[in-house]
PDB file of C-alpha atoms in Angstrom:
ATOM      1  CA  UNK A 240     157.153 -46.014  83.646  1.00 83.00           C
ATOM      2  CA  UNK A 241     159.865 -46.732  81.181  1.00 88.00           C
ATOM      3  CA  UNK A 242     161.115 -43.916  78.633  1.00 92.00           C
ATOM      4  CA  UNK A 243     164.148 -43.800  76.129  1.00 95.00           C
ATOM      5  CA  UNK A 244     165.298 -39.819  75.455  1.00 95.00           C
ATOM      6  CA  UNK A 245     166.879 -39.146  72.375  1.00 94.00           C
ATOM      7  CA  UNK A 246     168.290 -36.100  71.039  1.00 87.00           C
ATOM      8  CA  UNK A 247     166.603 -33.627  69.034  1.00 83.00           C
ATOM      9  CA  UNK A 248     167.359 -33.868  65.316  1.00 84.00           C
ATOM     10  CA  UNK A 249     167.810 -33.008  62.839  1.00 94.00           C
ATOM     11  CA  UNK A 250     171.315 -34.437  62.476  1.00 96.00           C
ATOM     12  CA  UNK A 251     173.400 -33.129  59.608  1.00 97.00           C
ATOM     13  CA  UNK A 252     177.117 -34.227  58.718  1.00 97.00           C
ATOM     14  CA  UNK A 253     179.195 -33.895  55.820  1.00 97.00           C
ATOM     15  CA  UNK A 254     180.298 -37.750  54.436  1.00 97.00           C
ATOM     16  CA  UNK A 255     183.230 -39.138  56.660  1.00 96.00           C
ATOM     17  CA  UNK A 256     182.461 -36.903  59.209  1.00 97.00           C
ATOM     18  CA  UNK A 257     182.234 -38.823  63.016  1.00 98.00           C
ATOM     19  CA  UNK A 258     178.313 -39.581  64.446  1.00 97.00           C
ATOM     20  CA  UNK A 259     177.111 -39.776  68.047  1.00 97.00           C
ATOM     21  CA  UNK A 260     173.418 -40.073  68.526  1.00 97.00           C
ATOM     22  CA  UNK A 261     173.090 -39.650  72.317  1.00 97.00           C
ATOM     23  CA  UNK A 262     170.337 -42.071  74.172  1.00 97.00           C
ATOM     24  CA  UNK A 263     169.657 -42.051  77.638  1.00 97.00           C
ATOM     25  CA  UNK A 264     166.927 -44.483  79.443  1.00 96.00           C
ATOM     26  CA  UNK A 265     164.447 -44.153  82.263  1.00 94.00           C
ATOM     27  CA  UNK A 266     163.768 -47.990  83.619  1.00 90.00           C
ATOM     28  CA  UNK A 267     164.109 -50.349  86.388  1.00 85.00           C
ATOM     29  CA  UNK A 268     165.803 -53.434  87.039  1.00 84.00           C
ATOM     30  CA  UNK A 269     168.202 -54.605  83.652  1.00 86.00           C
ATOM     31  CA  UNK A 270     166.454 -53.825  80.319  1.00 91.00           C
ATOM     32  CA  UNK A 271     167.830 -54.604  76.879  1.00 93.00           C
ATOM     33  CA  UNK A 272     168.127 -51.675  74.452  1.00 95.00           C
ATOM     34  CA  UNK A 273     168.123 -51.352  70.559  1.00 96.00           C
ATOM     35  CA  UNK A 274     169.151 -49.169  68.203  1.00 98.00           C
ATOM     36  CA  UNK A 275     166.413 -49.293  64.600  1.00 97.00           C
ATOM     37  CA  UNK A 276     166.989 -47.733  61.916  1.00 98.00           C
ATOM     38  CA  UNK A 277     164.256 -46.284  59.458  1.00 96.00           C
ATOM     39  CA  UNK A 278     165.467 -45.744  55.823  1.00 96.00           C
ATOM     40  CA  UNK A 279     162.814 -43.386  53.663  1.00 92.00           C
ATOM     41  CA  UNK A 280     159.875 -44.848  52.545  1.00 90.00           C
ATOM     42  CA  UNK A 281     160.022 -48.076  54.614  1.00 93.00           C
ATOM     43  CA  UNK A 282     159.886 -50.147  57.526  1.00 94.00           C
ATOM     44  CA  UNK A 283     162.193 -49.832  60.800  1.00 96.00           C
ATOM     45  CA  UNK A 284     164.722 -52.464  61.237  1.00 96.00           C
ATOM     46  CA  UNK A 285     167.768 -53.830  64.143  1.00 96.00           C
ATOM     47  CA  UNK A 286     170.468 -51.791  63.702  1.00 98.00           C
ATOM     48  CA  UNK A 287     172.008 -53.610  66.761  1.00 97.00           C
ATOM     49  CA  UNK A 288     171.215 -54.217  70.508  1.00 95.00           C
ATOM     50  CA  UNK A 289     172.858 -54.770  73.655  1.00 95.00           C
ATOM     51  CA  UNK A 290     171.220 -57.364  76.594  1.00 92.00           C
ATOM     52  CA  UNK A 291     173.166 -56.580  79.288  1.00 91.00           C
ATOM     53  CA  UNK A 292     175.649 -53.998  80.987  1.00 92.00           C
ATOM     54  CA  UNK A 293     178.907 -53.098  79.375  1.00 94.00           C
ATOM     55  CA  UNK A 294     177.739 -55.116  76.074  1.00 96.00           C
ATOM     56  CA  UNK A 295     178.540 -53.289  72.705  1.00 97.00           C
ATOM     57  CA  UNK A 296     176.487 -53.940  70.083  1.00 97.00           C
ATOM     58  CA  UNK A 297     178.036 -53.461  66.443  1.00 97.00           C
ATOM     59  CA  UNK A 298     176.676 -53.549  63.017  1.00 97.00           C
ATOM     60  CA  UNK A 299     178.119 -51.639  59.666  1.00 95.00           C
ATOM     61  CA  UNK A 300     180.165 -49.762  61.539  1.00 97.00           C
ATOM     62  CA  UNK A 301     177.788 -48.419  64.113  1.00 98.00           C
ATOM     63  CA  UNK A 302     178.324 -49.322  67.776  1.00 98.00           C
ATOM     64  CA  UNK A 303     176.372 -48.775  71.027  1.00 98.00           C
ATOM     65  CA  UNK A 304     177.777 -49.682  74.760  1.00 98.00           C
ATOM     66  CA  UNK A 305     175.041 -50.184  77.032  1.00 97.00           C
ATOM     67  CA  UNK A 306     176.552 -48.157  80.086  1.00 96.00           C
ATOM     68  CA  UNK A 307     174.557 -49.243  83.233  1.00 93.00           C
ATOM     69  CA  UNK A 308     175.955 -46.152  85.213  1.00 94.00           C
ATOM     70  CA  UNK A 309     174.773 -43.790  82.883  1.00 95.00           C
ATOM     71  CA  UNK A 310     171.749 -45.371  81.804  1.00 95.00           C
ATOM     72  CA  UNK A 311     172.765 -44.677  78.382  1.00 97.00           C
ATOM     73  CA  UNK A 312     173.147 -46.438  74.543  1.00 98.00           C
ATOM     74  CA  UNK A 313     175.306 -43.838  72.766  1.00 98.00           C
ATOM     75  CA  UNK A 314     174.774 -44.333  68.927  1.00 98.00           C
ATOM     76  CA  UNK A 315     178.372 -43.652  67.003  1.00 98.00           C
ATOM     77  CA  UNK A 316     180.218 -44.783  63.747  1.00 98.00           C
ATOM     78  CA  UNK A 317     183.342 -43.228  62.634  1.00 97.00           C
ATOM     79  CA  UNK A 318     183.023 -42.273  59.387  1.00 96.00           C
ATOM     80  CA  UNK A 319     179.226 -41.795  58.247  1.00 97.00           C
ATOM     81  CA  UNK A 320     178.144 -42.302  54.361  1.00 97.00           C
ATOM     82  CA  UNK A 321     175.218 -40.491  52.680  1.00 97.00           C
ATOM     83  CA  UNK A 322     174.052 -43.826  52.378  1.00 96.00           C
ATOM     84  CA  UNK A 323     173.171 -43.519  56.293  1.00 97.00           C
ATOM     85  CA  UNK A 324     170.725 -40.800  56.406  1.00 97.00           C
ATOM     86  CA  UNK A 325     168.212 -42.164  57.669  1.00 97.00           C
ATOM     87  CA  UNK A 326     165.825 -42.100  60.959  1.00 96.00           C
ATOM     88  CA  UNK A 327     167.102 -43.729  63.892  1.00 97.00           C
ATOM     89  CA  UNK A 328     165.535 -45.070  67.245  1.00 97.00           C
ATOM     90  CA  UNK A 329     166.629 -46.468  70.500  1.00 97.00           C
ATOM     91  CA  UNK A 330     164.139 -48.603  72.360  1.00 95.00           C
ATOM     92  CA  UNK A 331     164.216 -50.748  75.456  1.00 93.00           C
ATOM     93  CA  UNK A 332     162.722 -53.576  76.381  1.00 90.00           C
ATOM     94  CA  UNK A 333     162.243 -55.118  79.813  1.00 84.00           C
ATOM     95  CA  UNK A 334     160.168 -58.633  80.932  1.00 77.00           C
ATOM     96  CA  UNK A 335     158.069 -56.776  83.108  1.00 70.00           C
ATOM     97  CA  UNK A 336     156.757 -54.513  80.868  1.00 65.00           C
ATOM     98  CA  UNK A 337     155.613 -57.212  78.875  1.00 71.00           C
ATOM     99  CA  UNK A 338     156.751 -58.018  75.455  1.00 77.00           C
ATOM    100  CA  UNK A 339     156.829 -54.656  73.936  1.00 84.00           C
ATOM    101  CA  UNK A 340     159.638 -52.104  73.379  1.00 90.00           C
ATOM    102  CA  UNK A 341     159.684 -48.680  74.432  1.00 91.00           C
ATOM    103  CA  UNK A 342     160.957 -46.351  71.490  1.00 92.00           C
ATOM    104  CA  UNK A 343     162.241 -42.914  71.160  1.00 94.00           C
ATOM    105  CA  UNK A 344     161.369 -40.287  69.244  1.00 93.00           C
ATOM    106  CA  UNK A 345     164.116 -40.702  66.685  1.00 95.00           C
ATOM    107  CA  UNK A 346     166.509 -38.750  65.298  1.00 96.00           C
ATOM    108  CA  UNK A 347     166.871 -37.943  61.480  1.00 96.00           C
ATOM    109  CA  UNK A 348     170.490 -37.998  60.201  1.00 97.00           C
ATOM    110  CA  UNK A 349     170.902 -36.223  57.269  1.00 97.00           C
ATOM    111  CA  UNK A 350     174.713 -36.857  55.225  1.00 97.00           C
ATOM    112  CA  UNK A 351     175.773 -34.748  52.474  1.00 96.00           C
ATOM    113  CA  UNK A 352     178.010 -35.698  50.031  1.00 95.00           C
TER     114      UNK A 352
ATOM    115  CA  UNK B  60     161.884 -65.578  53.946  1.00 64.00           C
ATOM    116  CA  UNK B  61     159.466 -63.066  52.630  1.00 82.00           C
ATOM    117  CA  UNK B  62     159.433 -60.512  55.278  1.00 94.00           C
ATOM    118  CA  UNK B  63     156.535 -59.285  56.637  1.00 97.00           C
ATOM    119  CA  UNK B  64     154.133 -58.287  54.290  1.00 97.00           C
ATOM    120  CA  UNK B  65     151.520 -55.283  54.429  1.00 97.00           C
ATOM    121  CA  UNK B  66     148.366 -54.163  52.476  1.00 96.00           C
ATOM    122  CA  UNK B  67     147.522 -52.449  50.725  1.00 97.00           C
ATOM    123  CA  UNK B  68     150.750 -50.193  50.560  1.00 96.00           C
ATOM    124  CA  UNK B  69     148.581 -46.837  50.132  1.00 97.00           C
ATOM    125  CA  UNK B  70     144.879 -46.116  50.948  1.00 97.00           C
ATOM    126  CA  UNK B  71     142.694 -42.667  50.221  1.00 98.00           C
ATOM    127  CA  UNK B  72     139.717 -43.020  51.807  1.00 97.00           C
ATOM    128  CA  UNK B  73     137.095 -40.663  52.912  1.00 97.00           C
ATOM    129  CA  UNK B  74     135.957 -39.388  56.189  1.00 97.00           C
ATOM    130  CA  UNK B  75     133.369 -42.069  57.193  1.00 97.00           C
ATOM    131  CA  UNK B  76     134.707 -45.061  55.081  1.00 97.00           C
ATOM    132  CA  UNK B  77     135.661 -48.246  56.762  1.00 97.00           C
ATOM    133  CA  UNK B  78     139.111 -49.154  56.205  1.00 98.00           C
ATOM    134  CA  UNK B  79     141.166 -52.532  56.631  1.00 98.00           C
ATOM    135  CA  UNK B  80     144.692 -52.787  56.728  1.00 98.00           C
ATOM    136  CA  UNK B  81     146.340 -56.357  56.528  1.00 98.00           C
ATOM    137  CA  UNK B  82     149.582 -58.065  57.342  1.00 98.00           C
ATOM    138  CA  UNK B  83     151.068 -61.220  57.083  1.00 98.00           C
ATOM    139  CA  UNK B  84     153.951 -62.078  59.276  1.00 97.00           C
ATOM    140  CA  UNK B  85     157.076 -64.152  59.111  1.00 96.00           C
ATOM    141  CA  UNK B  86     156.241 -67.565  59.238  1.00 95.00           C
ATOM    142  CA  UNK B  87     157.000 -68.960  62.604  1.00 94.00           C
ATOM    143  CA  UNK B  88     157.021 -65.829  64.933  1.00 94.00           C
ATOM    144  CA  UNK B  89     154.937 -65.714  67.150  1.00 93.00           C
ATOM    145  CA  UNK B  90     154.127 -62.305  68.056  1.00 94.00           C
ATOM    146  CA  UNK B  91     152.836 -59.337  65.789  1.00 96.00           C
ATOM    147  CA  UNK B  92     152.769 -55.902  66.405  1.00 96.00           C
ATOM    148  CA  UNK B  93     150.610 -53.171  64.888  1.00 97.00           C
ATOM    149  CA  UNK B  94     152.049 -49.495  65.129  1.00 97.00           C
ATOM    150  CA  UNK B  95     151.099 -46.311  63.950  1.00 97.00           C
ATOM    151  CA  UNK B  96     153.329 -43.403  62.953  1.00 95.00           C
ATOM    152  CA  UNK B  97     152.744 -39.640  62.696  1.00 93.00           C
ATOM    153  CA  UNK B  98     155.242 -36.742  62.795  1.00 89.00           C
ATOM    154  CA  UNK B  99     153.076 -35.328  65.335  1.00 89.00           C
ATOM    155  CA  UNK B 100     152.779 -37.995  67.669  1.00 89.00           C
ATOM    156  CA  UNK B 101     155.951 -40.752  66.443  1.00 89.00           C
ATOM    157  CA  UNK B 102     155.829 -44.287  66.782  1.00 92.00           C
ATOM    158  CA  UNK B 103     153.183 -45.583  69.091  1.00 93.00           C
ATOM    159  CA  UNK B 104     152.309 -49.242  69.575  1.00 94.00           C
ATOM    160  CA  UNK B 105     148.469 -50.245  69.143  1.00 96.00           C
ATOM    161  CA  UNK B 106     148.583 -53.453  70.355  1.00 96.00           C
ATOM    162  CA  UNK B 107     150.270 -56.945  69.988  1.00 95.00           C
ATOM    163  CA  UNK B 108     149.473 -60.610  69.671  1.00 95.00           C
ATOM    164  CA  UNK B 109     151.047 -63.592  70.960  1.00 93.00           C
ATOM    165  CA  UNK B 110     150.287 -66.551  69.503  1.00 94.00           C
ATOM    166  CA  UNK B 111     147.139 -64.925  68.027  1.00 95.00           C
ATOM    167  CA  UNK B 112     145.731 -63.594  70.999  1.00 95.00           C
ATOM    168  CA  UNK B 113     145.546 -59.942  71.829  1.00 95.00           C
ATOM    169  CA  UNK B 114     147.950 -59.007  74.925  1.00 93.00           C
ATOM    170  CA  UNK B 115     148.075 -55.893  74.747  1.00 92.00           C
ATOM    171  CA  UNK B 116     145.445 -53.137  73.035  1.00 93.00           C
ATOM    172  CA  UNK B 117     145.960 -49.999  75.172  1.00 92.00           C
ATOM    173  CA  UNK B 118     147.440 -48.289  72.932  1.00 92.00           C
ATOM    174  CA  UNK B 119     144.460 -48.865  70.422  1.00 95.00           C
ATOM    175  CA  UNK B 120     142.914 -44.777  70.456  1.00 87.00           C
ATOM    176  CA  UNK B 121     139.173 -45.397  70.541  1.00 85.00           C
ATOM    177  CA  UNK B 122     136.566 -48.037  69.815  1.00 91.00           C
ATOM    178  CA  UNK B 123     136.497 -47.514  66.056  1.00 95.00           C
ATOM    179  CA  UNK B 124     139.719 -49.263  66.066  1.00 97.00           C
ATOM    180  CA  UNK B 125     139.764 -53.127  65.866  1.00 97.00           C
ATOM    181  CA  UNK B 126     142.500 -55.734  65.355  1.00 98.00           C
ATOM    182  CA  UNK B 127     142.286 -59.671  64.897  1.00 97.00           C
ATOM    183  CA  UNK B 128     144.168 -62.000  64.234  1.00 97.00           C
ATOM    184  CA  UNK B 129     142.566 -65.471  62.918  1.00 96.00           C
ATOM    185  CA  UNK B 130     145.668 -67.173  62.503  1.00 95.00           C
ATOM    186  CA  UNK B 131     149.092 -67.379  62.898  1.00 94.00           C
ATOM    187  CA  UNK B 132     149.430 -66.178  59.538  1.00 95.00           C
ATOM    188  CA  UNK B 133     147.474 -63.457  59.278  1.00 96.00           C
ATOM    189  CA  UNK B 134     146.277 -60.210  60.911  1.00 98.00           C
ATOM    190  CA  UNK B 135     144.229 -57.384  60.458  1.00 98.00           C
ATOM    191  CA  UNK B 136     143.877 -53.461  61.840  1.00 98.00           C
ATOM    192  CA  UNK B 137     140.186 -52.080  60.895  1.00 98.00           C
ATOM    193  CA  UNK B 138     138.864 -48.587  61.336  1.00 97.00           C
ATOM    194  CA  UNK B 139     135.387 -47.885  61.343  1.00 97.00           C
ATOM    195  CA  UNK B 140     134.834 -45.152  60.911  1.00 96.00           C
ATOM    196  CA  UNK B 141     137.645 -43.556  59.744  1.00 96.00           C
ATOM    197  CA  UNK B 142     138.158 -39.816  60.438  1.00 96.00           C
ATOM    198  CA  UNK B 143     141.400 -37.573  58.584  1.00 96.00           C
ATOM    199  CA  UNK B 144     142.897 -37.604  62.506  1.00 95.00           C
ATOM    200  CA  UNK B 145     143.715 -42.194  61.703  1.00 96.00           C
ATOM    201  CA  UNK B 146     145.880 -40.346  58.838  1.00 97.00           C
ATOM    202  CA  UNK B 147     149.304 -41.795  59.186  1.00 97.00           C
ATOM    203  CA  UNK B 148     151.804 -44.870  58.466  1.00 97.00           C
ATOM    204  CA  UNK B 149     150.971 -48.111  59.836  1.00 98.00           C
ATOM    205  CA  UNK B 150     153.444 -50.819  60.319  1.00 97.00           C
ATOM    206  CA  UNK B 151     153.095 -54.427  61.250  1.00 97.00           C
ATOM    207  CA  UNK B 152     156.004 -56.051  63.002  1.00 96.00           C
ATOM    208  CA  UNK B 153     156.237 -59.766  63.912  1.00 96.00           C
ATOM    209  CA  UNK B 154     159.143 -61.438  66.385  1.00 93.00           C
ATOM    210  CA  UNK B 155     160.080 -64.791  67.255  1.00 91.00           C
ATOM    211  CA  UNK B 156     160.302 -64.574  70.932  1.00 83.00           C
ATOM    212  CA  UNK B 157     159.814 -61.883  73.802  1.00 76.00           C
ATOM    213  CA  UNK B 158     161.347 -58.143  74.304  1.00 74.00           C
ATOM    214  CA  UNK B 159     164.717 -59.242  73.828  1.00 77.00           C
ATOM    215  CA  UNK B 160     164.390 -60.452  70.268  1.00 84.00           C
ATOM    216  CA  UNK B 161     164.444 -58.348  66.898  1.00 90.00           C
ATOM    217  CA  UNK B 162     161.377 -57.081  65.676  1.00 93.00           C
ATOM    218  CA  UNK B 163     160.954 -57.388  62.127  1.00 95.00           C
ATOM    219  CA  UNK B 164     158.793 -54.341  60.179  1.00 96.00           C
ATOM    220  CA  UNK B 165     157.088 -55.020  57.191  1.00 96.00           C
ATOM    221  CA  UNK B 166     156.828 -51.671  54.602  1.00 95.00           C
ATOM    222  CA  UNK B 167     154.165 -50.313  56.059  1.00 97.00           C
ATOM    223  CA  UNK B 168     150.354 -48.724  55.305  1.00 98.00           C
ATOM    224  CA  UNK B 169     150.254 -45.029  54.034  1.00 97.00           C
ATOM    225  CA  UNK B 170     146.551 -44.373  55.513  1.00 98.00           C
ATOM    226  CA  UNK B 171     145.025 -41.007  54.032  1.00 98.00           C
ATOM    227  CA  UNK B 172     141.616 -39.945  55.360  1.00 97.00           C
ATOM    228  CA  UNK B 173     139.922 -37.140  53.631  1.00 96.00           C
TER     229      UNK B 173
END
């Protein structure tokens, strides 16, 4: 069946320092994957997502490629702010698994000041 | 929009108790998701609607575990009865369309059984 393998966290970085959250995927055929982020105390929600192979997604300076070859959705940003700890979650999706998403097991980023 | 929204936000309940937990999705979606979340176990998917009608309830962990969905406005998670085990955050989500489109998480359920 489908899987999505993240690295172990916890993550921890000094501000301005450079992230990579390494994803990898398990799946047949062309899924699309996402990237979620969970802030404390609340719900998850699209950090960005990729549909197809050699796509980069991008959103407040985070950026994914989804790299067919590899089976992989690399999380980065270049300069991370405390304001970005946080949990975060890659997750696939594919039409014949129906129309739910297969999610990681996160990884906690913790940013000091 | 308003978001999803969830309640209540906490519960404290006892061993035995029946317990509902309620969401109202983004008007127009139609899909809605019930998860559960645990350190132990992570983010697991109970089971989804489309268009109000269950698709999917194999993640749902044992009969005392119920979800409907009335409308396209409203759903509900019930446990009955509740053991300190259901102890964990439980998140509705609601999306517009299939797989490929963002999932949108309302604040979430802080369930504690005692």
């Amino acid at each position: 069946g489908d899987s999505v393998t993240q690295m172990e966290g916890p993550v921890t970085l000094s501000e301005e320092a450079f992230l990579t959250i390494n994803c990898t995927y398990t799946a047949t055929g062309y899924p699309s994957l996402f990237w979620y982020v969970q802030y404390p105390g609340e719900g998850l929600q699209l950090l960005l997502k990729a549909t197809k192979a050699d796509d980069k997604g991008s959103n407040k300076g985070f950026e994914a490629t989804y790299r067919k070859e590899t089976t992989s959705f690399h999380l980065e940003k270049g300069s991370v702010q405390v304001s970005d700890s946080a949990v975060y979650f890659c997750a696939l999706g594919r039409k014949s698994s129906g129309d739910k998403l297969t999610f990681g097991t996160g990884t906690r980023l913790a940013v000091r000041p | 929009d308003a978001g999803v929204i969830q309640s209540p936000r906490h519960e404290v309940t006892e061993m035995g108790q029946e317990v509902t937990l309620r969401c109202k999705p983004i008007s127009g979606h139609d899909y809605l998701f019930w998860y559960r979340q645990t350190m132990m176990r992570g983010l697991e998917l109970l089971i989804y609607f489309n268009n109000n009608v269950p698709i999917d309830d194999s993640g749902m962990p044992e009969d005392r575990f119920s979800a409907k969905m009335p409308n396209a406005s409203f759903s509900t998670l019930k446990i009955q009865p509740s053991e300190p085990r259901d102890s964990a955050v439980y998140f509705c989500a609601s999306s517009r369309d299939t797989y490929t489109d963002t999932q949108y998480f309302g604040p979430g359920t802080r369930l504690t059984v005692l």
